[in-house]
Each structure stands twice: as C-alpha cells, then as structure tokens.
C-alpha cells in the first residue's frame, strides 16, 4: 500500500456473488482501494476458443 503498487483481483463472480462470498467489509475495501471494477468479457480460450 505504501509503495502504491498495483493489485489485480480476478474472479468469475459478479458483484453480488463476490459481496456474498467475501462479506461487506472486504467488498467495501476492495472497491475503496481498486475503484470501479473493469469487466472483461469474451470467449474462454481454455474451452477451445484459441488456436495454437
């Protein structure tokens, strides 16, 4: 925190499920420190969406 290094949190949960899983205090802290979430949507390359 003091070094102001980036922290990246990834999850397959939507905001409501994440709130239910980590609880309101941790969820609030994540939003406070990280700001608004960035949603990444697309094909799952692990399920055959990518070519080698």
Short mmCIF file of C-alpha atoms in Angstrom, two decimals:
data_model
loop_
_atom_site.label_atom_id
_atom_site.label_comp_id
_atom_site.label_asym_id
_atom_site.label_seq_id
_atom_site.Cartn_x
_atom_site.Cartn_y
_atom_site.Cartn_z
CA UNK A 1 0.00 0.00 0.00
CA UNK A 2 2.73 2.48 0.90
CA UNK A 3 4.65 1.65 -2.28
CA UNK A 4 1.46 2.25 -4.31
CA UNK A 5 1.91 -0.92 -6.30
CA UNK A 6 -0.99 -2.21 -8.33
CA UNK A 7 -3.10 -5.08 -7.11
CA UNK A 8 -5.13 -7.03 -9.63
CA UNK A 9 -8.02 -9.13 -8.40
CA UNK A 10 -9.67 -11.56 -10.80
CA UNK A 11 -12.80 -13.59 -10.27
CA UNK A 12 -15.57 -15.30 -12.16
CA UNK A 13 -18.11 -13.93 -9.67
CA UNK A 14 -20.38 -10.99 -10.40
CA UNK A 15 -20.51 -8.14 -7.88
CA UNK A 16 -23.45 -9.57 -5.91
CA UNK A 17 -21.86 -13.01 -5.61
CA UNK A 18 -18.49 -11.53 -4.67
CA UNK A 19 -20.15 -9.42 -1.96
CA UNK A 20 -21.88 -12.53 -0.60
CA UNK A 21 -18.63 -14.54 -0.67
CA UNK A 22 -16.19 -12.05 0.91
CA UNK A 23 -18.67 -10.09 3.01
CA UNK A 24 -19.49 -6.41 3.10
CA UNK A 25 -16.32 -5.22 4.86
CA UNK A 26 -13.88 -6.86 2.44
CA UNK A 27 -16.00 -5.94 -0.57
CA UNK A 28 -16.08 -2.31 0.56
CA UNK A 29 -12.31 -2.30 1.00
CA UNK A 30 -11.78 -3.76 -2.48
CA UNK A 31 -13.93 -1.05 -4.05
CA UNK A 32 -12.25 1.65 -1.95
CA UNK A 33 -8.75 0.60 -2.98
CA UNK A 34 -9.39 -0.54 -6.54
CA UNK A 35 -12.15 1.77 -7.69
CA UNK A 36 -14.80 0.68 -10.13
CA UNK A 37 -14.45 -2.87 -11.46
CA UNK A 38 -13.35 -3.47 -15.04
CA UNK A 39 -15.46 -6.19 -16.60
CA UNK A 40 -13.68 -8.41 -19.11
CA UNK A 41 -15.93 -10.46 -21.33
CA UNK A 42 -15.07 -12.79 -24.16
CA UNK A 43 -14.52 -16.36 -25.18
CA UNK A 44 -12.91 -18.79 -22.76
CA UNK A 45 -9.75 -19.84 -24.57
CA UNK A 46 -9.34 -22.80 -22.26
CA UNK A 47 -12.50 -24.29 -23.76
CA UNK A 48 -11.12 -24.36 -27.29
CA UNK A 49 -11.61 -20.73 -28.26
CA UNK A 50 -7.95 -20.19 -29.13
CA UNK A 51 -5.78 -21.64 -31.85
CA UNK A 52 -2.18 -22.52 -31.11
#
